[in-house]
Short mmCIF file of C-alpha atoms in Angstrom, two decimals:
data_model
loop_
_atom_site.label_atom_id
_atom_site.label_comp_id
_atom_site.label_asym_id
_atom_site.label_seq_id
_atom_site.Cartn_x
_atom_site.Cartn_y
_atom_site.Cartn_z
CA MET A 66 4.78 -1.23 -176.99
CA ALA A 67 7.34 -4.03 -175.95
CA ASN A 68 6.72 -7.70 -176.84
CA MET A 69 8.32 -11.00 -176.28
CA GLU A 70 9.60 -11.59 -179.70
CA GLN A 71 11.50 -8.39 -179.82
CA LEU A 72 12.88 -9.01 -176.05
CA SER A 73 13.76 -12.44 -177.43
CA VAL A 74 15.85 -10.99 -180.21
CA LEU A 75 17.61 -8.41 -178.35
CA THR A 76 18.45 -10.75 -175.37
CA ALA A 77 20.13 -13.12 -178.06
CA LYS A 78 22.20 -10.25 -179.71
CA ILE A 79 23.41 -9.14 -176.74
CA MET A 80 24.56 -12.73 -175.22
CA SER A 81 26.32 -13.53 -178.82
CA ASP A 82 28.21 -10.17 -179.17
CA VAL A 83 29.52 -7.70 -176.58
CA SER A 84 28.93 -4.93 -179.07
CA TYR A 85 25.40 -4.76 -178.79
CA THR A 86 25.40 -4.22 -174.91
CA ASN A 87 24.23 -0.78 -175.74
CA GLU A 88 20.79 -2.69 -176.37
CA ILE A 89 20.50 -3.15 -172.46
CA ALA A 90 19.15 0.62 -172.42
CA THR A 91 16.34 -0.82 -174.70
CA ILE A 92 15.42 -3.57 -172.48
CA LEU A 93 15.64 -1.42 -169.58
CA ASP A 94 13.07 0.81 -171.42
CA MET A 95 10.82 -2.27 -171.80
CA LEU A 96 11.02 -2.65 -167.94
CA SER A 97 9.70 0.75 -167.03
CA GLU A 98 6.57 0.47 -169.60
CA GLU A 99 3.48 0.61 -167.29
CA LYS A 100 1.18 -1.38 -169.69
CA ASN A 101 3.39 -4.57 -169.50
CA SER A 102 1.91 -7.59 -168.49
CA GLU A 103 3.05 -9.48 -165.49
CA ILE A 104 4.42 -12.22 -167.73
CA LEU A 105 6.52 -10.03 -169.74
CA THR A 106 7.81 -8.20 -166.85
CA VAL A 107 9.07 -11.35 -165.24
CA ALA A 108 10.40 -12.18 -168.91
CA VAL A 109 12.42 -8.77 -169.11
CA LEU A 110 13.63 -9.44 -165.54
CA SER A 111 14.81 -12.92 -166.78
CA SER A 112 16.69 -11.62 -169.71
CA LEU A 113 18.54 -9.01 -167.70
CA ARG A 114 19.38 -11.67 -165.36
CA LYS A 115 20.87 -13.84 -168.12
CA ILE A 116 22.81 -10.89 -169.76
CA TYR A 117 24.42 -9.80 -166.49
CA GLU A 118 25.39 -13.41 -165.44
CA LYS A 119 27.75 -13.08 -168.29
CA LEU A 120 28.88 -9.58 -167.67
CA GLN A 121 29.40 -10.06 -164.01
CA THR A 122 32.50 -12.22 -164.38
CA ASN A 123 34.18 -8.91 -165.37
CA ARG A 124 35.80 -7.33 -162.38
CA TRP A 125 35.79 -4.00 -163.72
CA LEU A 126 32.12 -3.80 -163.58
CA PHE A 127 32.01 -3.16 -160.12
CA GLU A 128 35.35 -1.41 -159.40
CA GLU A 129 35.51 2.42 -159.74
CA GLY A 130 38.66 4.17 -160.81
CA ASP A 131 39.46 1.79 -163.74
CA ASN A 132 42.85 2.16 -164.83
CA ALA A 133 42.05 1.04 -168.67
CA GLU A 134 44.73 2.54 -171.01
CA ASP A 135 42.35 3.04 -174.14
CA LYS A 136 40.10 5.91 -173.65
CA GLU A 137 37.31 4.51 -175.64
CA VAL A 138 37.57 1.05 -173.20
CA PHE A 139 37.59 3.34 -170.19
CA GLU A 140 34.41 5.47 -171.21
CA TYR A 141 32.86 2.02 -172.33
CA ARG A 142 33.31 0.48 -168.84
CA GLN A 143 32.33 3.65 -167.09
CA TRP A 144 29.03 3.77 -169.08
CA MET A 145 28.57 -0.01 -168.43
CA ARG A 146 29.12 0.54 -164.70
CA GLU A 147 26.22 3.41 -164.91
CA THR A 148 23.93 1.40 -166.65
CA TYR A 149 24.49 -1.51 -164.16
CA ASN A 150 23.54 0.96 -161.46
CA ASP A 151 20.34 1.86 -163.37
CA VAL A 152 19.50 -1.86 -164.10
CA PHE A 153 19.90 -2.81 -160.43
CA THR A 154 17.74 0.35 -159.50
CA ALA A 155 14.94 -0.50 -161.87
CA ILE A 156 14.73 -4.19 -160.72
CA THR A 157 14.70 -3.46 -157.17
CA SER A 158 11.93 -1.02 -157.40
CA LEU A 159 9.68 -3.90 -158.54
CA ILE A 160 10.08 -5.63 -155.14
CA ILE A 161 7.30 -3.57 -154.23
CA SER A 162 5.18 -4.50 -157.35
CA PRO A 163 1.67 -5.43 -156.70
CA HIS A 164 2.25 -8.84 -158.50
CA GLN A 165 3.57 -11.46 -156.62
CA GLN A 166 5.44 -13.11 -159.11
CA VAL A 167 7.22 -9.94 -160.26
CA GLN A 168 8.07 -9.33 -156.57
CA ASP A 169 9.75 -12.59 -156.08
CA SER A 170 11.89 -12.32 -159.39
CA ALA A 171 13.05 -8.67 -158.83
CA PHE A 172 13.86 -10.07 -154.91
CA SER A 173 16.03 -13.03 -156.30
CA ILE A 174 17.74 -11.17 -159.09
CA SER A 175 18.65 -8.45 -157.07
CA LEU A 176 20.09 -10.87 -154.12
CA SER A 177 22.12 -12.65 -157.12
CA PHE A 178 23.28 -9.38 -158.42
CA LEU A 179 24.65 -8.36 -155.09
CA THR A 180 25.99 -11.97 -154.53
CA ALA A 181 27.98 -11.85 -157.79
CA GLU A 182 29.56 -8.53 -156.67
CA THR A 183 31.09 -9.99 -153.34
CA VAL A 184 33.32 -12.22 -155.42
CA PHE A 185 35.46 -9.17 -156.24
CA VAL A 186 34.36 -6.45 -153.70
CA LYS A 187 32.74 -6.09 -150.46
CA LEU A 188 28.97 -5.58 -150.48
CA PRO A 189 28.44 -2.33 -151.86
CA ARG A 190 26.72 0.07 -149.21
CA GLU A 191 24.34 1.95 -151.77
CA ARG A 192 22.98 -0.93 -153.63
CA THR A 193 22.60 -3.11 -150.39
CA PHE A 194 20.60 -0.12 -148.61
CA LEU A 195 18.48 0.18 -151.87
CA PHE A 196 17.77 -3.46 -151.91
CA VAL A 197 16.90 -3.45 -147.92
CA GLU A 198 14.99 -0.54 -148.64
CA GLN A 199 12.67 -1.87 -151.03
CA VAL A 200 12.17 -5.28 -149.31
CA LEU A 201 10.98 -3.57 -146.03
CA LEU A 202 8.87 -1.10 -147.90
CA SER A 203 7.11 -4.30 -149.64
CA LYS A 204 5.65 -5.07 -146.29
CA ASN A 205 6.02 -8.62 -147.48
CA THR A 206 6.58 -11.12 -144.36
CA ASP A 207 8.16 -13.69 -146.81
CA LEU A 208 10.54 -11.50 -148.26
CA VAL A 209 11.70 -10.03 -145.07
CA MET A 210 12.26 -13.55 -143.97
CA LYS A 211 14.26 -14.83 -146.89
CA LEU A 212 16.49 -11.74 -146.75
CA SER A 213 16.97 -12.42 -142.85
CA LYS A 214 18.20 -15.94 -144.07
CA GLU A 215 20.96 -14.21 -146.11
CA VAL A 216 22.35 -12.25 -143.20
CA SER A 217 24.87 -14.84 -142.07
CA ASP A 218 28.25 -13.66 -143.05
CA LEU A 219 29.91 -10.54 -141.58
CA ASP A 220 29.70 -8.16 -144.47
CA TRP A 221 26.22 -9.33 -144.82
CA LYS A 222 25.41 -8.49 -140.90
CA PHE A 223 27.48 -5.17 -141.25
CA ALA A 224 25.96 -4.04 -144.39
CA ALA A 225 22.15 -5.06 -143.30
CA LEU A 226 22.69 -3.30 -139.73
CA LYS A 227 23.75 -0.19 -141.72
CA ALA A 228 21.04 -0.50 -144.21
CA VAL A 229 18.26 -1.02 -141.24
CA GLY A 230 19.70 1.99 -139.10
CA ARG A 231 19.55 4.59 -142.16
CA PHE A 232 16.09 3.19 -143.11
CA SER A 233 14.84 3.48 -139.64
CA LYS A 234 16.09 7.06 -139.74
CA LEU A 235 14.71 7.82 -143.12
CA HIS A 236 11.12 6.14 -142.18
CA SER A 237 11.16 7.36 -138.59
CA GLY A 238 7.35 8.65 -139.02
CA ASP A 239 5.59 5.56 -140.79
CA HIS A 240 4.43 3.17 -137.94
CA THR A 241 3.09 0.78 -140.43
CA LEU A 242 6.93 -0.25 -141.27
CA SER A 243 8.15 -0.89 -137.68
CA ASP A 244 6.90 -4.62 -137.60
CA PHE A 245 9.12 -5.39 -140.67
CA VAL A 246 12.04 -3.72 -139.33
CA TYR A 247 11.91 -5.45 -136.11
CA GLN A 248 11.46 -8.94 -138.12
CA LEU A 249 14.72 -8.17 -139.88
CA LEU A 250 16.74 -6.58 -137.11
CA SER A 251 15.73 -9.35 -134.53
CA ALA A 252 17.15 -11.83 -136.90
CA ILE A 253 20.40 -10.35 -137.11
CA ASP A 254 22.44 -12.74 -134.66
CA ILE A 255 25.47 -11.29 -133.25
CA SER A 256 25.72 -13.42 -130.09
CA GLU A 257 28.94 -14.90 -130.89
CA LEU A 258 30.45 -11.70 -132.26
CA SER A 259 29.63 -9.54 -129.27
CA GLN A 260 31.83 -12.18 -127.23
CA HIS A 261 34.91 -11.04 -128.98
CA SER A 262 34.17 -7.37 -129.64
CA GLY A 263 36.29 -6.01 -126.86
CA GLU A 264 39.47 -8.03 -128.22
CA LYS A 265 42.45 -6.32 -129.82
CA GLN A 266 41.71 -5.25 -133.23
CA LYS A 267 44.60 -7.14 -134.80
CA THR A 268 42.98 -8.50 -137.92
CA ASP A 269 40.53 -7.56 -140.56
CA ALA A 270 37.82 -9.80 -139.23
CA SER A 271 38.45 -8.49 -135.59
CA LYS A 272 38.07 -4.92 -136.84
CA THR A 273 34.92 -5.86 -139.00
CA ILE A 274 33.58 -7.46 -135.74
CA HIS A 275 34.08 -4.26 -133.92
CA HIS A 276 32.08 -2.27 -136.40
CA ILE A 277 29.35 -4.85 -136.65
CA CYS A 278 28.84 -4.38 -132.93
CA LYS A 279 28.90 -0.55 -132.91
CA ALA A 280 26.53 -0.81 -135.75
CA TYR A 281 24.14 -3.02 -133.75
CA ASN A 282 24.04 -0.59 -131.20
CA SER A 283 23.38 2.74 -133.30
CA THR A 284 20.65 0.71 -135.19
CA TRP A 285 18.71 -0.55 -132.35
CA VAL A 286 18.60 2.96 -130.76
CA LEU A 287 17.47 4.27 -134.16
CA PHE A 288 14.75 1.78 -134.49
CA LEU A 289 13.50 2.13 -131.05
CA LYS A 290 12.71 5.84 -132.16
CA MET A 291 10.10 4.65 -134.56
CA PRO A 292 6.42 4.68 -133.85
CA LYS A 293 5.19 1.07 -133.20
CA SER A 294 2.00 -0.51 -132.48
CA ARG A 295 1.26 -1.56 -128.94
CA GLU A 296 1.75 -5.18 -129.57
CA LEU A 297 5.28 -4.72 -130.99
CA TYR A 298 5.99 -2.30 -128.30
CA HIS A 299 5.48 -5.09 -125.54
CA THR A 300 7.09 -7.59 -127.46
CA ILE A 301 10.27 -5.35 -127.67
CA LEU A 302 10.09 -4.64 -124.12
CA SER A 303 9.76 -8.27 -122.90
CA SER A 304 12.62 -9.62 -125.06
CA LEU A 305 15.14 -6.54 -124.53
CA HIS A 306 16.78 -7.85 -121.58
CA GLU A 307 17.60 -11.39 -122.93
CA ASN A 308 18.08 -10.84 -126.63
CA VAL A 309 19.66 -7.26 -127.03
CA ILE A 310 21.31 -5.81 -123.89
CA PRO A 311 23.77 -8.60 -123.57
CA HIS A 312 25.03 -8.06 -127.06
CA MET A 313 25.52 -4.37 -126.77
CA HIS A 314 28.62 -2.52 -126.65
CA ASN A 315 26.96 0.54 -124.64
CA PRO A 316 23.35 -0.86 -123.18
CA LYS A 317 23.30 2.47 -121.44
CA LEU A 318 21.97 4.02 -124.94
CA LEU A 319 18.67 2.74 -124.21
CA ILE A 320 18.18 4.54 -120.87
CA ASP A 321 15.86 7.37 -122.49
CA PHE A 322 13.82 4.54 -124.00
CA LEU A 323 13.36 2.36 -121.11
CA VAL A 324 13.03 5.15 -118.66
CA ASP A 325 10.11 6.64 -121.01
CA SER A 326 8.63 3.40 -120.87
CA TYR A 327 8.73 2.60 -117.15
CA ASN A 328 7.26 6.21 -116.67
CA LEU A 329 4.15 5.30 -118.96
CA GLY A 330 2.76 3.07 -116.32
CA GLY A 331 0.80 -0.29 -116.89
CA THR A 332 2.05 -2.95 -118.85
CA ALA A 333 4.52 -0.82 -120.74
CA SER A 334 6.37 -0.32 -117.16
CA LEU A 335 6.07 -3.78 -115.81
CA LEU A 336 7.78 -5.12 -119.17
CA ALA A 337 10.43 -2.27 -118.98
CA LEU A 338 11.52 -3.39 -115.35
CA ASN A 339 13.68 -6.40 -116.23
CA SER A 340 16.26 -4.19 -118.71
CA LEU A 341 16.22 -1.33 -116.46
CA PHE A 342 17.20 -3.30 -113.12
CA ILE A 343 20.03 -4.92 -115.51
CA LEU A 344 21.01 -1.35 -116.27
CA ILE A 345 21.01 -0.21 -112.76
CA THR A 346 22.90 -3.42 -111.12
CA LYS A 347 25.36 -3.92 -113.83
CA TYR A 348 25.91 -0.77 -115.84
CA ASN A 349 25.93 1.75 -112.88
CA LEU A 350 23.00 3.44 -113.95
CA ASP A 351 22.03 5.98 -111.21
CA TYR A 352 18.23 6.12 -110.83
CA PRO A 353 17.04 6.94 -107.46
CA SER A 354 13.36 7.04 -108.07
CA PHE A 355 13.25 3.35 -109.43
CA TYR A 356 11.55 1.90 -106.16
CA PRO A 357 9.20 4.80 -105.57
CA LYS A 358 7.73 4.49 -109.11
CA LEU A 359 7.89 0.54 -108.65
CA TYR A 360 6.12 1.03 -105.55
CA ARG A 361 3.32 3.23 -107.38
CA MET A 362 2.74 0.36 -109.76
CA LEU A 363 1.06 -1.88 -106.95
CA THR A 364 -2.41 -1.47 -107.47
CA PRO A 365 -5.21 -3.68 -107.04
CA ASP A 366 -5.83 -3.94 -111.08
CA LEU A 367 -1.99 -5.37 -111.41
CA LEU A 368 -2.78 -8.38 -109.57
CA HIS A 369 -5.61 -9.22 -112.18
CA THR A 370 -3.25 -8.68 -115.10
CA THR A 371 -1.65 -11.50 -117.31
CA TYR A 372 1.88 -10.42 -116.08
CA VAL A 373 1.23 -10.54 -112.82
CA ALA A 374 3.38 -13.63 -112.06
CA ARG A 375 6.33 -12.42 -114.05
CA PHE A 376 6.14 -9.16 -111.88
CA ILE A 377 6.12 -10.77 -108.59
CA MET A 378 9.21 -12.89 -109.73
CA MET A 379 11.02 -9.49 -110.56
CA LEU A 380 9.88 -8.15 -107.26
CA ASP A 381 11.52 -10.89 -105.60
CA ILE A 382 14.56 -10.27 -107.42
CA PHE A 383 14.61 -6.21 -106.72
CA LEU A 384 13.81 -6.82 -102.98
CA LYS A 385 16.10 -9.38 -101.86
CA SER A 386 19.22 -7.19 -101.12
CA PRO A 387 19.64 -7.10 -97.32
CA LEU A 388 21.03 -3.13 -97.55
CA LEU A 389 17.02 -2.02 -98.33
CA PRO A 390 15.99 0.13 -95.70
CA ALA A 391 13.14 -1.50 -93.32
CA TYR A 392 10.48 1.12 -94.38
CA LEU A 393 10.78 0.40 -98.01
CA VAL A 394 10.37 -3.43 -97.44
CA ALA A 395 7.47 -2.80 -95.14
CA ALA A 396 5.87 -0.66 -97.48
CA PHE A 397 6.02 -3.35 -100.33
CA ALA A 398 4.68 -6.03 -98.05
CA LYS A 399 1.77 -4.09 -96.59
CA ARG A 400 0.42 -2.77 -100.05
CA LEU A 401 0.59 -6.10 -101.64
CA ALA A 402 -1.24 -7.70 -98.62
CA HIS A 403 -3.88 -4.89 -98.97
CA ASN A 404 -4.48 -5.81 -102.58
CA ALA A 405 -4.43 -9.42 -102.20
CA LEU A 406 -7.75 -8.77 -100.70
CA GLN A 407 -9.21 -8.36 -103.86
CA ALA A 408 -7.35 -10.65 -105.99
CA PRO A 409 -8.08 -14.00 -107.40
CA PRO A 410 -7.18 -17.00 -105.10
CA HIS A 411 -3.91 -18.34 -107.29
CA VAL A 412 -2.74 -14.57 -107.37
CA VAL A 413 -3.19 -14.37 -103.49
CA ILE A 414 -0.98 -17.62 -103.02
CA ILE A 415 1.65 -16.14 -104.95
CA VAL A 416 1.43 -13.05 -103.10
CA MET A 417 1.41 -14.61 -99.92
CA ARG A 418 4.54 -16.74 -100.62
CA PHE A 419 6.40 -13.66 -101.93
CA ILE A 420 5.57 -11.75 -98.50
CA THR A 421 6.74 -15.00 -96.65
CA ASN A 422 9.99 -15.08 -97.99
CA LEU A 423 10.31 -11.11 -97.78
CA VAL A 424 9.84 -11.26 -94.09
CA LYS A 425 12.19 -14.16 -93.42
CA LEU A 426 14.76 -12.42 -95.43
CA HIS A 427 14.02 -8.86 -93.76
CA PRO A 428 13.73 -9.83 -90.06
CA SER A 429 13.07 -6.13 -89.34
CA VAL A 430 9.52 -6.34 -90.69
CA LYS A 431 8.15 -9.14 -88.59
CA ARG A 432 6.55 -6.92 -86.25
CA LEU A 433 3.89 -6.16 -88.95
CA VAL A 434 3.13 -10.08 -88.87
CA HIS A 435 3.06 -10.35 -85.00
CA ARG A 436 1.25 -7.35 -83.64
CA GLY A 437 -1.60 -8.56 -81.90
CA LYS A 438 -5.17 -8.00 -82.17
CA ASP A 439 -4.98 -5.43 -79.28
CA HIS A 440 -2.31 -3.32 -80.97
CA ALA A 441 -2.86 0.22 -81.55
CA ALA A 442 -2.03 -0.28 -85.53
CA VAL A 443 -4.68 -3.08 -85.64
CA ARG A 444 -7.36 -1.11 -84.25
CA THR A 445 -6.55 1.98 -86.10
CA ASP A 446 -4.21 1.48 -89.02
CA PRO A 447 -1.77 4.58 -89.69
CA PHE A 448 -0.92 3.25 -93.16
CA LEU A 449 -1.66 5.60 -95.95
CA TYR A 450 -2.82 3.81 -98.82
CA ALA A 451 -3.17 6.59 -101.17
CA GLU A 452 0.41 7.87 -100.25
CA GLU A 453 2.80 7.22 -103.26
CA ASP A 454 5.87 7.76 -101.64
CA PRO A 455 6.91 4.53 -99.66
CA ALA A 456 9.06 6.38 -97.01
CA GLN A 457 5.88 8.26 -95.98
CA CYS A 458 3.23 5.63 -96.07
CA ASN A 459 3.66 4.64 -92.56
CA ALA A 460 4.05 0.88 -93.29
CA LEU A 461 6.46 0.17 -90.59
CA GLN A 462 3.94 1.64 -88.06
CA SER A 463 1.30 -0.58 -89.48
CA SER A 464 0.30 -4.19 -89.30
CA LEU A 465 -0.43 -6.91 -91.77
CA TRP A 466 -4.10 -7.24 -90.27
CA GLU A 467 -5.18 -8.33 -93.94
CA LEU A 468 -3.90 -11.96 -92.90
CA GLU A 469 -6.63 -12.37 -90.54
CA VAL A 470 -8.99 -11.90 -93.25
CA LEU A 471 -6.97 -14.18 -95.89
CA ALA A 472 -6.84 -16.78 -93.11
CA GLU A 473 -10.69 -16.85 -93.55
CA HIS A 474 -10.58 -17.51 -97.53
CA TYR A 475 -12.80 -19.88 -99.15
CA CYS A 476 -9.95 -21.44 -101.18
CA PRO A 477 -8.23 -23.90 -98.43
CA ALA A 478 -4.56 -23.02 -100.08
CA VAL A 479 -4.72 -19.68 -98.86
CA PRO A 480 -5.12 -20.00 -95.24
CA ALA A 481 -2.47 -22.76 -95.55
CA VAL A 482 0.11 -20.51 -96.86
CA VAL A 483 -0.84 -17.58 -94.26
CA LYS A 484 -0.19 -20.10 -91.78
CA THR A 485 3.19 -20.83 -92.94
CA LEU A 486 3.84 -17.04 -92.86
CA ARG A 487 2.93 -16.72 -89.04
CA LYS A 488 5.45 -19.79 -88.15
CA PRO A 489 8.40 -18.57 -86.31
CA THR A 490 10.96 -20.43 -88.36
CA ASP A 491 13.19 -18.39 -90.72
CA GLU A 492 13.15 -21.23 -93.52
CA ILE A 493 12.74 -19.29 -97.07
CA LEU A 494 10.18 -21.08 -99.31
CA VAL A 495 11.23 -22.51 -102.44
CA GLY A 496 9.52 -21.27 -105.55
CA LEU A 497 6.49 -18.55 -105.47
CA GLY A 498 3.77 -20.94 -107.05
CA LEU A 499 4.30 -18.89 -110.45
CA ASP A 500 3.22 -21.82 -112.48
CA LYS A 501 -0.48 -21.82 -110.78
CA ASP A 502 -3.61 -20.30 -112.20
CA TYR A 503 -7.27 -20.43 -111.47
CA ASP A 504 -8.11 -23.58 -113.55
CA GLY A 505 -5.08 -25.51 -112.19
CA LEU A 506 -5.90 -24.70 -108.54
CA PHE A 507 -9.61 -25.82 -109.17
CA LYS A 508 -8.69 -29.34 -110.76
CA GLU A 509 -6.19 -29.66 -108.22
CA TYR A 510 -8.98 -29.24 -105.31
CA LEU A 511 -11.45 -31.17 -107.81
CA LYS A 512 -9.12 -34.16 -107.54
CA MET A 513 -8.43 -34.02 -103.74
CA TRP A 514 -12.39 -34.22 -103.17
CA ASN A 515 -13.21 -36.46 -106.01
CA LYS A 516 -13.62 -39.53 -103.60
CA ASP A 517 -15.58 -42.42 -103.94
CA PRO A 518 -18.62 -42.10 -101.35
CA PRO A 519 -18.85 -44.38 -98.43
CA LEU A 520 -21.31 -47.43 -99.42
CA GLU A 521 -23.20 -49.88 -97.00
CA PHE A 522 -20.67 -52.88 -95.89
CA GLU A 523 -23.39 -55.44 -96.60
CA GLU A 524 -24.66 -55.33 -100.25
CA PRO A 525 -28.67 -55.46 -100.36
CA VAL A 526 -30.39 -58.22 -102.23
CA SER A 527 -34.05 -56.34 -102.56
CA PHE A 528 -35.61 -53.06 -102.04
CA ASP A 529 -38.15 -54.89 -99.80
CA GLN A 530 -37.06 -56.90 -96.90
CA SER A 531 -40.65 -57.82 -95.81
CA GLU A 532 -42.42 -61.05 -97.21
CA TYR A 533 -42.57 -59.59 -100.56
CA SER A 534 -38.85 -59.35 -100.78
CA ASP A 535 -38.93 -62.09 -103.74
CA ILE A 536 -41.05 -59.69 -105.74
CA PHE A 537 -38.45 -56.89 -105.45
CA SER A 538 -35.49 -59.10 -105.40
CA PHE A 539 -32.41 -57.85 -107.70
CA ASN A 540 -31.92 -61.29 -108.96
#
């Protein structure tokens, strides 16, 4: 069994005379002993670091195809390279150790080895992958964060992206790893590089940037195929349109992921909207069923979700085009107004302001607002709420009779916004009131009605104004 004294002697021998480098194999055997204590393992790692800090000044340690004239020198260097690879593999394998101190030591030494190599050569793909793989398999958030801070220069970004892509493919069935992969992948910033990715590849740097951006595309596609928790899935969908799509060479590679998410329904559909709409408007994605599926999302439950304000904001963007057919706009306005009958007051205000702007932008649907009480569409509503196709729901033949109900709403702000909707002006409302919530609305009206009550003008001097007033005097 290995001990500290033996380790110390071997290390001193190797450091003093290179002819003892064959003893590295002995030290490596110490590292693999299962009965080692945490302290001894850290000491072995420290010894290997000292030895290789000296040896890593030799370029031949990292370059294959050494042209040494002497056969013995050639064989020695070949053996040293193989031993170095074995040492690196053994050290990185300890990154997943259950002991925190061993983990930290293995991480820092592996990183220092890779850094030393970059003095002479580019980051080696295999060793970089091995390092990244072990860090992700450790499921240690702190180590992943430390690694993400190292991914700053071009070589590291390219090597890390390649490693993450390969890792995502190899471990595509393990849902417990996706959080850590996302943590690292989202930290790789190529925002500045993507602006120059389309330039002519005249220099080595421009070629590297092109390869990095290409790797960024493929790595995200591979990662999105990994199984994910619901929370991570929603996090990715909510940030994809801002943090990933603008930096991708070919965002259309995300079509399958986004369409599948949109078809899921519920929160996933809502969060996929932004990214999907960007692909439709900016990258000519042909998706004819976009609006019918968007219409099917308009359920009463939607107006009670956390993301309702965001959804209405996106809906406002999607329905602004004057080229949209009147039946489609009318269908959205009618269904939203109907759902608003069951919505909280602050959401009703958002919906009413949205419908107000919709009617002003699309004059052809004003008829829904101004049909009187005696109109047939008011007496017997032809609107088919259960119909999922906006073209078949008869919304344009209907009326917004729901406004009559909402005009009697207990919250004063709701009748006020309904009144604005009925005004004959074409003025668009600025803002949809997305910042309002129920608590804010309540406090707003509490301040409005929290006034001092009217008091008697003449201040009384006694409870009793009779002959006994002196007895009951305030003085």
